Amino acid sequence: MIRCDRTPAWAALRALYAANAKTFDLREAFATNPQRFAEFSQDAPHVFADLSKNLIDVQTQSLLLDLARQCGLEDRRDAMFAGEAINRTENRAVLHFLLRNPAPAHTGRAQAAPENIANELAEMHRTLDAMLAYAEQVRHDAAITDIVNIGIGGSDLGPQMAVLALEEFRQLGKRLHFVSNIDGQELAGVLAQLKPHNTLFLIASKTFTTTETMTNAGSAKHWFEAQGGTDIAGHFAALTTNVAAAKAFGVSTTFGFWDWVGGRYSLWSAIGLPLAMAIGAQGFRDFLAGAHAMDEHFRSAPLAQNLPVRLGLLDVWYRNFHGFTSRSIAPYSSALRRLPAYLQQLEMESNGKRVDLNGQALPFATAPVLWGEPGTNGQHAYFQMLHQGTEVVPVEFVAVKRAARSLPGHHNKLLANVLAQAQALMQGKSDVGGHKHFSGNRPSTFLMLEELTPASLGALIALQEHRVFVSGAIWGLNSFDQWGVELGKVLAKALESRLDSGDAAGLDGSTAGLLQRLQSPE
Ligand code: F6P
């Protein structure tokens, strides 16, 4: 595998950037090419994408596709789908897409799974059936009024984002709570609203060792027992790969998953149980089916018409050639308000790496900072900087064509705003006075869903997963480990006991000073 910056395509892109980038002008590009919208937009399963307001032309796109080929992108993608252990530092396959593979009973078609993972698939479908049966049972259990998901990172962000996004598909009136922070205020605030015999706690943790989750789970169990609750089996369930640890914790109702599902890719597994409880078994299967349609697109569409590939290559173009340091995500949908937080983990935990697959330092930039808020709120906060700041930040708009529920006049105003922002970023506005001058030519991508449904949300999320795979594969790094979170965890353990003892010996001056200040009675 050739490192991306040593390929001929990289050199050609550098030359193209040096020759054209300073003068590339989106307004001119549209004026000279009436076909630009058609050429740079495409339909993918459940998602329409307009890439035409990006700083690319036919030549750039073709060189980016050369880069993908020269970096062996197709081989890397096929290796993932074939179940190879592409997560090398943990010696694991990456098979979360399998969780979306429909069982023959649901399609009437034979499964397209590689032979070496057929057994996993059968086991996976048994677990899915059991989990969905449990979800339906709880949904129809009138005694359970509150469901509390205790988990963090991938065991929180995905289900929380999706439950909010599909609020309109919620079929019954149970309250769903998400507790992630180790700050006891969060759990205490939720517990204050609950009665033990009406509550079901879902302890969601791939490893069942994460301090935040274990601490919250322990406190929830303690509260439950202190309130006179005795039926742990009826009021606690664990969603984990570590069934033994769940059992040791005292939970006997467990839905498992596998080490080939990364935490930030686990929404499709038992970690999706809160979503299944919210939207029902069929809704959850529709969600998986939407993602599966995007998997098939990624797996089989030619690179030039492959939306995750086009988006991932655009990310590389902006990060490594334009030098843009961040990307802003702007969902014009209140239901998608947690999408930015979810995508932050997906992008930055996957590709925020500085070494290649062999541990060698990479001499170029990798993951951008991903950030955002729902539109139109962001417009009234930080869009000023997007329009007139000194940094160029590519924006990814997400719009939903038909609102599930709206009040008269609202949806058109919302859509007018998203169109206007993309237009304003590109067009700019001349003003000699300076303060009212908008330079324009600021890039954006526009993703459009016909409706926000379980299927379209599934497809949108799978699209994002695969685009992150694409940029990670070009950069030649491991998108599926997360060693960068470990050091802080270890240090926190050591500091916890020092907070009790007050022992600051051997600490750096700042940490020692802060520890002593936190310890001091005044
Ligand atoms: O610390 C990071 C991380 O491992 C994430 O990758 C993961 O989603 C999160 O912690 C939670 O982990 P777990 O599901 O094992 O509790």
XYZ file of C-alpha atoms and ligand atoms in Angstrom:
538
model
C 0.000 0.000 0.000
C 1.490 3.341 -1.027
C 1.145 6.176 1.474
C -1.238 8.729 0.009
C 1.283 11.586 -0.101
C 3.646 9.429 -2.172
C 1.167 8.684 -4.950
C 1.282 10.395 -8.355
C -2.304 11.589 -7.786
C -1.269 13.433 -4.603
C 1.485 15.244 -6.509
C -0.962 16.073 -9.292
C -3.487 17.399 -6.783
C -0.784 19.534 -5.171
C 0.099 20.987 -8.554
C -3.545 21.546 -9.397
C -4.121 23.243 -6.058
C -1.114 25.531 -6.559
C -2.202 26.428 -10.083
C -5.974 26.752 -9.635
C -7.099 26.959 -6.060
C -6.432 30.643 -5.567
C -8.531 31.494 -8.555
C -11.242 28.829 -8.374
C -14.506 30.646 -8.019
C -17.802 28.872 -7.449
C -19.798 31.702 -8.995
C -17.753 31.521 -12.144
C -17.963 27.731 -12.159
C -21.760 27.937 -12.198
C -21.769 30.724 -14.784
C -19.585 28.775 -17.194
C -21.172 25.362 -16.661
C -24.975 25.186 -16.674
C -24.661 21.445 -15.989
C -22.707 21.918 -12.769
C -25.600 21.067 -10.445
C -26.364 17.865 -12.382
C -22.700 16.914 -12.643
C -21.965 17.377 -8.964
C -25.121 16.057 -7.377
C -26.382 12.546 -6.995
C -29.034 10.279 -5.578
C -27.888 7.617 -3.162
C -30.257 5.385 -1.179
C -32.599 7.693 0.794
C -30.173 10.618 0.494
C -29.816 13.200 -2.247
C -26.516 15.085 -2.201
C -25.643 18.342 -3.892
C -21.863 18.689 -3.980
C -21.886 21.453 -6.586
C -21.154 24.250 -4.112
C -17.776 22.710 -3.294
C -14.381 23.906 -4.483
C -13.976 21.170 -7.069
C -14.234 20.778 -10.804
C -14.197 17.767 -13.093
C -10.403 17.631 -13.052
C -10.167 17.770 -9.254
C -12.773 15.078 -8.901
C -11.022 12.848 -11.365
C -7.648 13.269 -9.622
C -9.271 12.545 -6.264
C -10.673 9.337 -7.728
C -7.169 8.480 -8.984
C -5.920 9.065 -5.454
C -8.525 6.635 -4.131
C -7.444 3.981 -6.623
C -3.739 4.537 -6.011
C -4.268 4.240 -2.250
C -6.071 0.920 -2.710
C -9.379 2.206 -1.360
C -11.415 -0.491 -3.085
C -9.199 -3.237 -1.660
C -9.491 -1.798 1.823
C -13.258 -1.514 1.522
C -13.486 -5.081 0.209
C -11.256 -6.303 3.039
C -13.707 -4.850 5.550
C -16.701 -6.430 3.833
C -14.794 -9.737 3.617
C -14.318 -9.799 7.386
C -10.538 -9.369 7.454
C -9.023 -8.149 10.719
C -8.574 -4.586 9.440
C -8.559 -3.194 12.989
C -4.976 -4.311 13.311
C -4.053 -2.836 16.679
C -6.856 -4.807 18.300
C -6.631 -7.686 15.823
C -10.335 -7.467 15.084
C -12.551 -7.573 12.056
C -14.878 -4.614 11.486
C -18.292 -6.025 10.751
C -20.854 -3.596 12.120
C -22.428 -3.499 8.645
C -23.405 -7.170 9.173
C -25.838 -6.068 11.862
C -27.854 -4.416 9.087
C -27.846 -7.457 6.842
C -31.472 -8.595 6.688
C -32.285 -12.206 7.506
C -33.651 -14.235 4.574
C -36.993 -14.458 6.384
C -37.344 -10.707 5.976
C -36.270 -10.429 2.347
C -36.976 -13.792 0.761
C -33.409 -13.522 -0.576
C -30.302 -15.455 0.319
C -27.755 -13.553 2.370
C -24.697 -12.069 0.767
C -22.328 -12.749 3.641
C -18.820 -14.099 3.281
C -18.582 -17.711 4.360
C -16.190 -17.018 7.243
C -18.792 -14.879 8.951
C -21.943 -16.847 8.189
C -21.999 -18.253 11.736
C -21.664 -14.794 13.230
C -24.541 -13.709 11.063
C -26.828 -16.496 12.251
C -25.970 -15.704 15.875
C -26.473 -12.035 15.184
C -29.984 -12.619 13.812
C -30.913 -14.742 16.826
C -29.782 -11.919 19.121
C -31.618 -9.306 17.065
C -34.838 -11.341 17.191
C -34.505 -11.772 20.964
C -33.742 -8.103 21.508
C -36.680 -6.966 19.388
C -39.013 -9.411 21.139
C -37.847 -7.940 24.455
C -38.358 -4.413 23.128
C -41.950 -5.283 22.180
C -42.558 -6.933 25.537
C -41.412 -3.812 27.382
C -43.397 -1.567 25.045
C -46.546 -3.430 25.998
C -45.774 -3.591 29.684
C -47.916 -0.839 31.132
C -46.110 -1.078 34.472
C -42.907 0.299 32.930
C -43.310 4.020 32.417
C -39.633 5.065 32.363
C -36.640 3.594 30.569
C -33.205 4.852 31.585
C -30.235 4.195 29.311
C -26.978 4.359 31.248
C -24.014 4.474 28.894
C -21.466 6.871 27.433
C -19.763 7.557 24.086
C -21.025 5.108 21.500
C -23.277 3.557 24.129
C -25.118 6.851 24.525
C -24.673 9.211 21.585
C -26.127 6.901 18.929
C -29.290 5.780 20.693
C -29.881 9.248 22.101
C -29.464 10.930 18.718
C -31.687 8.379 16.978
C -34.455 8.361 19.590
C -34.706 12.154 19.304
C -34.510 12.064 15.520
C -37.359 9.552 15.276
C -39.562 11.087 17.933
C -42.422 11.162 15.414
C -42.244 7.377 15.081
C -42.512 6.762 18.789
C -45.502 4.552 19.216
C -46.130 4.726 22.896
C -45.842 7.082 25.744
C -42.988 5.791 27.837
C -40.389 8.283 28.936
C -36.823 7.621 27.798
C -33.903 9.079 29.745
C -30.213 9.045 28.880
C -27.620 9.252 31.629
C -23.980 9.388 30.599
C -22.019 11.876 32.701
C -20.228 10.682 35.840
C -21.332 13.966 37.397
C -23.841 12.606 39.908
C -26.112 15.555 39.267
C -27.239 13.994 36.017
C -28.303 10.640 37.441
C -29.707 12.208 40.611
C -31.874 14.525 38.506
C -33.318 11.579 36.596
C -33.771 9.340 39.654
C -35.755 12.092 41.345
C -38.428 11.629 38.656
C -38.657 7.832 38.952
C -40.385 5.102 40.894
C -38.437 1.833 41.056
C -41.307 -0.499 40.153
C -42.082 1.590 37.042
C -38.493 1.895 35.824
C -36.305 -0.195 33.539
C -32.556 0.531 33.546
C -30.563 -0.416 30.459
C -26.858 -0.641 31.297
C -25.221 -0.052 27.930
C -21.501 -0.698 27.761
C -19.558 -2.673 25.219
C -16.817 -3.457 27.718
C -18.854 -3.217 30.939
C -15.800 -1.603 32.513
C -16.210 2.089 31.642
C -15.922 4.074 34.869
C -18.722 6.515 34.130
C -21.190 3.789 33.244
C -20.213 1.420 36.028
C -20.448 4.207 38.607
C -23.850 5.327 37.368
C -25.089 1.734 37.112
C -23.912 1.003 40.656
C -25.677 4.095 42.001
C -28.862 3.250 40.074
C -28.868 -0.273 41.534
C -28.227 1.076 44.990
C -31.103 3.563 44.604
C -33.398 0.815 43.296
C -32.700 -1.425 46.282
C -32.845 1.445 48.749
C -36.309 2.261 47.434
C -37.436 -1.283 48.181
C -36.930 -2.686 44.660
C -36.028 -6.369 44.631
C -36.639 -7.663 41.117
C -33.315 -6.733 39.509
C -33.945 -9.153 36.628
C -37.186 -7.360 35.783
C -35.807 -3.837 36.095
C -32.238 -4.020 34.814
C -30.939 -5.259 31.476
C -27.385 -5.160 30.147
C -26.331 -4.410 26.568
C -22.750 -5.588 26.309
C -20.114 -7.862 24.826
C -19.009 -8.688 28.377
C -21.830 -10.913 29.545
C -19.739 -12.299 32.420
C -19.174 -8.827 33.899
C -22.876 -8.025 33.576
C -23.670 -11.210 35.454
C -21.137 -10.384 38.149
C -22.828 -6.985 38.488
C -26.064 -8.857 39.131
C -27.897 -8.392 35.849
C -29.253 -11.548 34.289
C -31.171 -10.083 31.340
C -28.428 -9.473 28.802
C -28.304 -8.730 25.102
C -24.889 -9.365 23.695
C -22.887 -8.160 20.759
C -19.430 -8.854 19.448
C -15.914 -7.431 19.508
C -16.223 -6.783 15.765
C -18.626 -3.949 16.539
C -16.769 -0.768 17.519
C -18.404 1.349 20.233
C -19.114 4.259 17.881
C -20.527 1.806 15.320
C -22.747 -0.035 17.778
C -26.096 1.699 17.359
C -27.136 -1.184 15.094
C -26.515 -3.783 17.802
C -28.098 -4.331 21.214
C -26.947 -0.784 21.976
C -29.882 0.266 19.765
C -32.375 -1.244 22.223
C -33.692 2.144 23.446
C -34.420 3.027 19.826
C -36.156 -0.307 19.244
C -38.239 0.341 22.355
C -39.116 3.803 21.067
C -40.033 2.970 17.480
C -40.877 -0.722 17.725
C -39.418 -3.833 16.153
C -40.543 -3.037 12.620
C -39.269 0.524 12.891
C -35.880 -0.783 14.010
C -35.777 -3.249 11.120
C -36.579 -0.373 8.733
C -33.717 1.590 10.294
C -31.342 -1.323 9.660
C -32.686 -1.732 6.119
C -31.990 1.927 5.274
C -28.406 1.530 6.456
C -28.074 -1.744 4.551
C -29.143 -0.006 1.333
C -26.296 2.488 1.885
C -23.879 -0.390 2.576
C -24.775 -1.938 -0.749
C -24.305 1.405 -2.471
C -20.862 1.842 -0.868
C -19.916 -1.724 -1.667
C -20.954 -1.734 -5.306
C -21.411 1.715 -6.876
C -18.569 2.816 -9.159
C -16.243 5.175 -7.303
C -17.308 8.191 -9.359
C -20.946 7.661 -8.369
C -20.317 6.433 -4.860
C -21.518 9.025 -2.384
C -19.461 7.986 0.674
C -16.399 7.908 -1.586
C -17.116 11.352 -3.020
C -17.677 12.849 0.429
C -14.608 11.194 1.948
C -12.422 12.398 -0.924
C -13.777 15.897 -0.546
C -12.786 15.750 3.126
C -9.228 14.836 2.093
C -9.158 17.606 -0.525
C -10.169 20.208 2.045
C -7.983 18.946 4.868
C -4.763 18.225 3.025
C -4.755 20.593 0.081
C -6.833 23.591 1.181
C -5.686 23.139 4.773
C -9.170 23.657 6.238
C -9.057 22.616 9.856
C -12.711 21.993 10.592
C -16.058 21.094 9.113
C -19.353 22.328 10.430
C -22.471 20.202 10.330
C -25.762 22.054 10.214
C -28.874 19.889 10.381
C -31.907 21.994 9.502
C -34.113 19.798 11.618
C -34.718 20.120 15.300
C -35.131 16.342 15.475
C -31.507 15.965 14.343
C -30.206 18.169 17.140
C -27.855 15.524 18.539
C -26.451 14.617 15.128
C -23.398 16.916 15.477
C -22.405 15.328 18.806
C -22.842 11.860 17.347
C -20.751 12.714 14.289
C -18.027 14.235 16.435
C -17.304 10.870 17.980
C -17.622 9.101 14.648
C -15.173 11.355 12.840
C -12.742 12.402 15.531
C -12.458 9.147 17.475
C -12.090 7.263 14.194
C -9.665 9.464 12.310
C -8.070 11.691 14.944
C -4.809 9.756 14.604
C -1.208 10.741 13.904
C 0.277 7.400 12.890
C -0.338 4.973 10.043
C -1.327 1.323 10.318
C 2.251 0.414 11.197
C 2.556 3.062 13.881
C 4.695 5.364 11.720
C 4.103 9.107 12.125
C 2.081 10.656 9.313
C 3.473 13.883 7.879
C 0.084 15.294 6.873
C -3.096 16.375 8.652
C -5.890 13.906 9.402
C -9.360 14.344 10.964
C -10.723 17.877 10.978
C -12.530 19.261 13.988
C -16.206 18.508 13.476
C -18.698 20.783 15.114
C -22.147 22.236 14.714
C -25.598 22.913 16.013
C -28.996 22.635 14.413
C -29.931 25.351 11.956
C -31.407 27.884 12.330
C -29.962 28.263 15.841
C -26.385 28.305 14.594
C -27.232 31.232 12.319
C -27.847 33.357 15.374
C -24.647 32.302 17.068
C -21.564 31.464 15.021
C -22.594 31.793 11.371
C -21.136 35.306 11.495
C -17.716 33.654 11.537
C -18.653 31.240 8.758
C -19.595 34.156 6.507
C -16.997 36.755 7.418
C -14.325 35.123 9.581
C -10.741 34.625 8.454
C -11.037 30.806 8.416
C -12.909 28.982 5.687
C -15.074 26.244 7.203
C -16.836 23.887 4.794
C -20.412 23.448 5.956
C -22.516 20.332 5.553
C -26.203 21.187 5.510
C -28.772 18.467 6.148
C -32.344 19.290 5.166
C -35.553 17.282 5.265
C -37.912 17.953 2.377
C -41.178 16.998 4.061
C -41.650 17.734 7.738
C -43.195 14.954 9.815
C -45.023 17.549 11.831
C -44.888 21.265 11.611
C -47.012 24.309 12.150
C -48.351 26.312 9.216
C -45.622 28.300 7.491
C -42.738 26.928 9.572
C -41.269 24.355 7.235
C -40.988 26.692 4.269
C -39.246 29.230 6.447
C -36.839 26.550 7.642
C -36.097 25.420 4.092
C -35.739 29.008 2.899
C -33.132 29.516 5.610
C -31.042 26.506 4.713
C -31.098 27.442 1.032
C -30.267 31.047 1.875
C -27.281 30.146 4.050
C -25.743 27.906 1.397
C -26.423 30.594 -1.196
C -24.982 33.390 0.935
C -21.807 31.443 1.713
C -21.243 30.930 -1.994
C -22.432 34.213 -3.448
C -21.146 36.685 -0.924
C -21.912 40.367 -1.255
C -19.708 43.252 -2.257
C -19.435 46.256 -0.013
C -16.595 48.700 -0.315
C -17.064 49.861 3.243
C -15.651 46.558 4.520
C -17.908 45.651 7.437
C -20.771 44.566 5.224
C -18.579 42.779 2.716
C -19.032 39.023 2.284
C -16.238 37.477 0.240
C -18.376 34.466 -0.690
C -16.915 31.439 -2.487
C -17.278 29.519 0.786
C -17.979 25.841 0.188
C -20.894 23.748 1.365
C -22.469 20.358 0.790
C -26.209 19.906 0.874
C -27.670 16.564 1.959
C -31.406 16.155 1.530
C -33.757 13.499 2.872
C -37.274 13.241 1.448
C -38.519 12.574 4.968
C -36.885 11.779 8.260
C -37.854 8.122 8.730
C -36.157 5.123 10.342
C -34.908 4.078 6.896
C -33.594 7.483 5.848
C -31.905 8.045 9.216
C -30.258 4.622 8.918
C -28.983 5.501 5.452
C -27.729 8.921 6.544
C -25.752 7.441 9.430
C -24.290 4.619 7.329
C -23.296 7.240 4.747
C -21.381 9.112 7.432
C -19.714 5.931 8.699
C -18.501 5.041 5.231
C -17.249 8.533 4.368
C -15.148 8.405 7.535
C -13.877 5.003 6.387
C -12.893 6.527 3.042
C -10.818 9.410 4.414
C -9.253 7.088 7.013
C -8.326 4.604 4.281
C -6.747 7.333 2.137
C -4.739 8.553 5.136
C -3.712 4.947 5.790
C -4.623 4.968 9.468
C -6.692 2.662 11.644
C -10.165 4.216 11.891
C -11.336 1.550 14.313
C -9.199 1.840 17.433
C -9.147 4.675 20.011
C -5.937 4.482 22.023
C -6.034 8.239 22.499
C -8.718 7.939 25.166
C -6.719 5.573 27.376
C -4.096 7.810 29.004
C -6.661 10.120 30.596
C -8.581 7.124 31.961
C -5.449 5.734 33.654
C -4.445 9.107 35.103
C -7.970 9.721 36.424
C -7.843 6.428 38.337
C -4.594 7.445 40.014
C -5.862 10.950 40.803
C -9.098 9.659 42.317
C -7.242 8.109 45.231
C -4.992 11.175 45.557
C -8.151 13.298 45.910
C -9.009 11.174 48.939
C -5.534 11.117 50.443
C -4.409 14.603 49.425
C -1.082 13.125 48.344
C 0.376 15.408 45.655
C 3.898 13.958 45.777
C 5.559 13.546 42.409
C 2.847 15.370 40.483
C 3.622 18.200 38.093
C 3.304 21.663 39.646
C -0.015 22.540 38.042
C -1.799 19.282 38.872
C -0.413 19.390 42.418
C -1.582 22.993 42.843
C -5.049 22.242 41.543
C -5.361 19.086 43.650
C -4.436 21.001 46.772
C -6.883 23.754 45.948
C -9.657 21.203 45.373
C -8.761 19.621 48.703
C -8.548 22.768 50.748
C -11.541 23.360 53.057
C -11.952 27.042 52.020
O -13.396 5.807 25.957
C -13.860 5.757 24.650
C -14.840 4.646 24.476
O -14.184 3.424 24.507
C -15.648 4.782 23.199
O -14.991 4.282 22.106
C -16.878 4.042 23.573
O -17.946 4.336 22.710
C -17.099 4.546 24.974
O -15.806 4.648 25.513
C -17.960 3.676 25.844
O -17.420 2.396 25.977
P -18.283 1.213 26.536
O -19.434 1.004 25.618
O -17.359 0.032 26.571
O -18.750 1.587 27.913
